[in-house]
PDB file of C-alpha atoms in Angstrom:
ATOM      1  CA  MET A 300      71.494   5.347 -19.744  1.00 46.00           C
ATOM      2  CA  ASN A 301      68.280   9.105 -20.006  1.00 53.00           C
ATOM      3  CA  HIS A 302      67.259   6.338 -23.512  1.00 57.00           C
ATOM      4  CA  ARG A 303      65.422   3.295 -20.395  1.00 63.00           C
ATOM      5  CA  LEU A 304      65.123   6.905 -17.504  1.00 58.00           C
ATOM      6  CA  GLY A 305      62.708   7.842 -20.368  1.00 59.00           C
ATOM      7  CA  SER A 306      61.491   4.955 -21.270  1.00 70.00           C
ATOM      8  CA  THR A 307      60.721   3.418 -17.467  1.00 84.00           C
ATOM      9  CA  LEU A 308      58.831   7.135 -16.853  1.00 83.00           C
ATOM     10  CA  LEU A 309      56.724   6.404 -19.891  1.00 83.00           C
ATOM     11  CA  GLU A 310      55.811   3.260 -18.832  1.00 85.00           C
ATOM     12  CA  LEU A 311      54.707   4.572 -14.909  1.00 86.00           C
ATOM     13  CA  LEU A 312      52.968   7.033 -15.917  1.00 88.00           C
ATOM     14  CA  MET A 313      50.851   4.869 -18.689  1.00 90.00           C
ATOM     15  CA  SER A 314      50.771   2.491 -16.392  1.00 90.00           C
ATOM     16  CA  ILE A 315      48.784   4.905 -13.512  1.00 92.00           C
ATOM     17  CA  THR A 316      46.627   5.884 -15.760  1.00 93.00           C
ATOM     18  CA  VAL A 317      45.103   2.525 -16.533  1.00 92.00           C
ATOM     19  CA  MET A 318      45.258   1.751 -13.129  1.00 93.00           C
ATOM     20  CA  MET A 319      43.305   5.019 -12.723  1.00 93.00           C
ATOM     21  CA  VAL A 320      41.037   3.785 -14.443  1.00 93.00           C
ATOM     22  CA  ILE A 321      40.616   0.490 -14.040  1.00 93.00           C
ATOM     23  CA  PHE A 322      39.497   1.972 -10.187  1.00 92.00           C
ATOM     24  CA  CYS A 323      36.986   4.521 -11.455  1.00 93.00           C
ATOM     25  CA  THR A 324      35.424   1.918 -13.705  1.00 92.00           C
ATOM     26  CA  GLY A 325      35.375  -0.510 -10.591  1.00 91.00           C
ATOM     27  CA  GLY A 326      34.353   2.046  -8.183  1.00 91.00           C
ATOM     28  CA  ARG A 327      31.815   3.417 -10.941  1.00 92.00           C
ATOM     29  CA  LEU A 328      29.349  -0.238 -11.178  1.00 91.00           C
ATOM     30  CA  PHE A 329      29.948  -0.375  -7.055  1.00 90.00           C
ATOM     31  CA  ALA A 330      27.855   2.486  -7.122  1.00 88.00           C
ATOM     32  CA  GLU A 331      25.401   1.533  -9.432  1.00 87.00           C
ATOM     33  CA  ALA A 332      25.598  -1.746  -8.066  1.00 86.00           C
ATOM     34  CA  PHE A 333      24.836  -0.811  -3.897  1.00 85.00           C
ATOM     35  CA  ALA A 334      21.975   1.657  -5.559  1.00 81.00           C
ATOM     36  CA  THR A 335      19.994  -1.103  -7.680  1.00 79.00           C
ATOM     37  CA  VAL A 336      19.814  -3.831  -4.131  1.00 81.00           C
ATOM     38  CA  HIS A 337      19.159  -1.071  -2.464  1.00 76.00           C
ATOM     39  CA  GLY A 338      16.595   0.342  -4.517  1.00 74.00           C
ATOM     40  CA  ALA A 339      15.061  -3.679  -4.730  1.00 75.00           C
ATOM     41  CA  ILE A 340      15.473  -3.378  -0.085  1.00 76.00           C
ATOM     42  CA  ALA A 341      13.121  -0.504  -0.777  1.00 73.00           C
ATOM     43  CA  ARG A 342      11.103  -2.071  -3.034  1.00 72.00           C
ATOM     44  CA  GLU A 343       9.885  -4.699  -1.077  1.00 76.00           C
ATOM     45  CA  GLU A 344       9.875  -2.749   2.282  1.00 74.00           C
ATOM     46  CA  GLY A 345       6.896  -0.888   0.262  1.00 72.00           C
ATOM     47  CA  SER A 346       5.733  -4.367  -0.807  1.00 77.00           C
ATOM     48  CA  ARG A 347       5.696  -5.506   3.409  1.00 83.00           C
ATOM     49  CA  HIS A 348       4.077  -2.314   4.147  1.00 80.00           C
ATOM     50  CA  ILE A 349       1.491  -2.039   1.505  1.00 83.00           C
ATOM     51  CA  SER A 350       0.201  -6.505   2.559  1.00 85.00           C
ATOM     52  CA  MET A 351      -0.203  -5.595   6.053  1.00 85.00           C
ATOM     53  CA  ALA A 352      -1.754  -2.193   5.270  1.00 85.00           C
ATOM     54  CA  VAL A 353      -3.991  -4.508   3.167  1.00 85.00           C
ATOM     55  CA  ASP A 354      -4.354  -7.159   5.195  1.00 86.00           C
ATOM     56  CA  ARG A 355      -5.245  -4.368   8.158  1.00 85.00           C
ATOM     57  CA  TRP A 356      -7.990  -2.445   5.625  1.00 85.00           C
ATOM     58  CA  ARG A 357      -9.427  -6.265   5.025  1.00 84.00           C
ATOM     59  CA  GLU A 358      -9.581  -6.777   8.560  1.00 83.00           C
ATOM     60  CA  ALA A 359     -11.170  -3.826   9.409  1.00 81.00           C
ATOM     61  CA  LEU A 360     -14.604  -3.282   7.179  1.00 83.00           C
ATOM     62  CA  ASN A 361     -14.656  -7.657   8.142  1.00 81.00           C
ATOM     63  CA  GLN A 362     -16.943  -6.912  10.663  1.00 78.00           C
ATOM     64  CA  THR A 363     -19.132  -4.079   9.484  1.00 84.00           C
ATOM     65  CA  HIS A 364     -21.847  -3.295   7.096  1.00 83.00           C
ATOM     66  CA  SER A 365     -21.285  -1.715   4.201  1.00 84.00           C
ATOM     67  CA  SER A 366     -24.568   1.037   5.827  1.00 85.00           C
ATOM     68  CA  GLU A 367     -22.012   1.805   8.376  1.00 86.00           C
ATOM     69  CA  TRP A 368     -19.616   2.850   6.319  1.00 89.00           C
ATOM     70  CA  ARG A 369     -19.305   6.742   5.329  1.00 89.00           C
ATOM     71  CA  ILE A 370     -15.831   8.802   4.446  1.00 91.00           C
ATOM     72  CA  GLU A 371     -15.816  13.051   5.378  1.00 90.00           C
ATOM     73  CA  GLY A 372     -12.107  13.655   3.809  1.00 86.00           C
ATOM     74  CA  VAL A 373      -9.239  11.910   4.138  1.00 86.00           C
ATOM     75  CA  THR A 374     -11.333   9.438   5.788  1.00 89.00           C
ATOM     76  CA  PHE A 375     -13.460   6.605   6.294  1.00 91.00           C
ATOM     77  CA  PHE A 376     -15.281   5.888   9.086  1.00 89.00           C
ATOM     78  CA  THR A 377     -17.052   2.260  10.095  1.00 86.00           C
ATOM     79  CA  SER A 378     -19.040   1.651  13.116  1.00 82.00           C
ATOM     80  CA  ARG A 379     -15.866   0.579  15.618  1.00 82.00           C
ATOM     81  CA  ASP A 380     -13.181   2.071  13.525  1.00 84.00           C
ATOM     82  CA  ARG A 381     -11.541   5.062  10.931  1.00 88.00           C
ATOM     83  CA  VAL A 382      -8.511   4.773   8.589  1.00 89.00           C
ATOM     84  CA  ARG A 383      -6.778   7.539   7.853  1.00 88.00           C
ATOM     85  CA  MET A 384      -3.285   8.665   6.221  1.00 87.00           C
ATOM     86  CA  ASP A 385      -1.422  10.515   7.680  1.00 87.00           C
ATOM     87  CA  GLY A 386       1.677  11.978   5.839  1.00 86.00           C
ATOM     88  CA  ASN A 387       2.990   8.603   4.727  1.00 83.00           C
ATOM     89  CA  LEU A 388       1.714   6.536   7.478  1.00 87.00           C
ATOM     90  CA  LEU A 389      -1.445   4.882   7.127  1.00 87.00           C
ATOM     91  CA  VAL A 390      -2.954   5.429  10.842  1.00 89.00           C
ATOM     92  CA  PHE A 391      -6.156   2.485  11.676  1.00 88.00           C
ATOM     93  CA  GLY A 392      -7.948   3.430  14.972  1.00 84.00           C
ATOM     94  CA  ASP A 393     -10.632   3.149  16.428  1.00 77.00           C
ATOM     95  CA  SER A 394     -13.549   5.701  18.801  1.00 68.00           C
ATOM     96  CA  THR A 395     -11.140   4.792  21.412  1.00 70.00           C
ATOM     97  CA  GLY A 396      -8.045   5.808  20.447  1.00 67.00           C
ATOM     98  CA  ASN A 397      -6.365   2.153  20.328  1.00 76.00           C
ATOM     99  CA  GLY A 398      -4.969   1.367  16.962  1.00 79.00           C
ATOM    100  CA  GLY A 399      -1.850   1.630  14.953  1.00 85.00           C
ATOM    101  CA  ALA A 400      -0.209   3.344  11.598  1.00 86.00           C
ATOM    102  CA  ILE A 401       2.035   2.065   8.621  1.00 87.00           C
ATOM    103  CA  SER A 402       4.747   3.540   8.068  1.00 84.00           C
ATOM    104  CA  LEU A 403       4.389   3.669   3.402  1.00 84.00           C
ATOM    105  CA  PRO A 404       6.432   4.588   0.708  1.00 82.00           C
ATOM    106  CA  ALA A 405       7.555   7.643   0.881  1.00 81.00           C
ATOM    107  CA  ASP A 406       4.737  10.252  -1.586  1.00 83.00           C
ATOM    108  CA  THR A 407       2.688   7.221  -0.919  1.00 86.00           C
ATOM    109  CA  GLY A 408      -1.702   8.625  -2.284  1.00 87.00           C
ATOM    110  CA  CYS A 409      -4.317   7.701  -0.649  1.00 89.00           C
ATOM    111  CA  ARG A 410      -8.213   8.339  -1.550  1.00 91.00           C
ATOM    112  CA  PHE A 411     -11.655   5.462  -0.063  1.00 91.00           C
ATOM    113  CA  SER A 412     -14.344   5.593  -1.940  1.00 90.00           C
ATOM    114  CA  VAL A 413     -17.601   3.230  -2.021  1.00 90.00           C
ATOM    115  CA  GLU A 414     -18.937   1.300  -4.530  1.00 89.00           C
ATOM    116  CA  THR A 415     -22.019  -0.592  -5.481  1.00 86.00           C
ATOM    117  CA  ASP A 416     -21.267  -3.326  -8.081  1.00 84.00           C
ATOM    118  CA  LEU A 417     -23.899  -4.298 -10.583  1.00 83.00           C
ATOM    119  CA  GLU A 418     -26.447  -6.804  -8.279  1.00 82.00           C
ATOM    120  CA  GLY A 419     -26.389  -3.635  -5.860  1.00 80.00           C
ATOM    121  CA  ALA A 420     -23.596  -4.674  -2.970  1.00 82.00           C
ATOM    122  CA  ARG A 421     -21.250  -2.652  -1.632  1.00 85.00           C
ATOM    123  CA  PHE A 422     -17.853  -2.651  -1.661  1.00 87.00           C
ATOM    124  CA  ALA A 423     -14.919  -0.660   0.296  1.00 89.00           C
ATOM    125  CA  VAL A 424     -12.061   0.783  -1.753  1.00 90.00           C
ATOM    126  CA  MET A 425      -8.787   2.382  -1.239  1.00 90.00           C
ATOM    127  CA  ASP A 426      -6.446   3.243  -3.134  1.00 90.00           C
ATOM    128  CA  LEU A 427      -2.965   4.097  -2.856  1.00 88.00           C
ATOM    129  CA  SER A 428      -0.717   5.504  -5.232  1.00 87.00           C
ATOM    130  CA  VAL A 429       2.783   4.301  -4.570  1.00 82.00           C
ATOM    131  CA  PRO A 430       5.861   6.173  -5.999  1.00 81.00           C
ATOM    132  CA  CYS A 431       8.071   4.275  -7.459  1.00 76.00           C
ATOM    133  CA  ARG A 432      12.234   4.759  -8.699  1.00 72.00           C
ATOM    134  CA  GLU A 433      13.490   2.160 -11.483  1.00 69.00           C
ATOM    135  CA  ALA A 434      16.927   3.092 -13.871  1.00 62.00           C
ATOM    136  CA  GLY A 435      16.322   7.296 -12.911  1.00 69.00           C
ATOM    137  CA  ARG A 436      13.191   7.193 -13.719  1.00 76.00           C
ATOM    138  CA  THR A 437      10.226   7.137 -11.546  1.00 77.00           C
ATOM    139  CA  ARG A 438       6.767   6.206 -12.803  1.00 78.00           C
ATOM    140  CA  THR A 439       3.213   6.347  -9.907  1.00 83.00           C
ATOM    141  CA  ASN A 440       2.020   2.365  -9.196  1.00 82.00           C
ATOM    142  CA  SER A 441      -2.168   2.194  -8.250  1.00 83.00           C
ATOM    143  CA  VAL A 442      -3.345  -0.112  -5.781  1.00 84.00           C
ATOM    144  CA  ARG A 443      -6.014  -1.271  -5.678  1.00 87.00           C
ATOM    145  CA  ILE A 444      -7.747  -2.532  -2.477  1.00 86.00           C
ATOM    146  CA  VAL A 445     -11.329  -3.917  -1.756  1.00 85.00           C
ATOM    147  CA  ALA A 446     -13.235  -5.055   0.886  1.00 83.00           C
ATOM    148  CA  CYS A 447     -16.393  -5.853   2.157  1.00 80.00           C
ATOM    149  CA  GLY A 448     -18.209  -6.274   4.510  1.00 73.00           C
ATOM    150  CA  ARG A 449     -20.343  -8.862   6.052  1.00 66.00           C
ATOM    151  CA  ARG A 450     -23.669  -9.766   4.889  1.00 62.00           C
ATOM    152  CA  GLN A 451     -26.994  -8.189   6.187  1.00 58.00           C
ATOM    153  CA  PRO A 452     -29.134 -10.990   8.048  1.00 53.00           C
TER     154      PRO A 452
END
């Protein structure tokens, strides 16, 4: 009778060990899947906000002429609007104080410039440096947004 009790106890310990391995493996797979889904959602939201920034940037410059553009520090000015990066917010405003802000992914960098093509036409550039975390690594993606003003009559 003691022999049967010993083997039953051993079987119980083995089954507990096997169950713990199964539960730990399942928990780890769930955590990895959750992190992957969470990361994908964050990237999609960041992409959507960058798309909104592209539209707003082009809208701000569409009705202005390149001679009206100037950059002072981290702020881009047109004759009626201004654009600046404040933390992770891309802030758009006009001379009356009206405007809005678009939240970009954390640690996004922004740089403005005015460039000239081979034919002498000027265009405004907003360079965004967007950090992206994938598979435990962080890399920086560059987004170059080009906008042209209206042509002079």
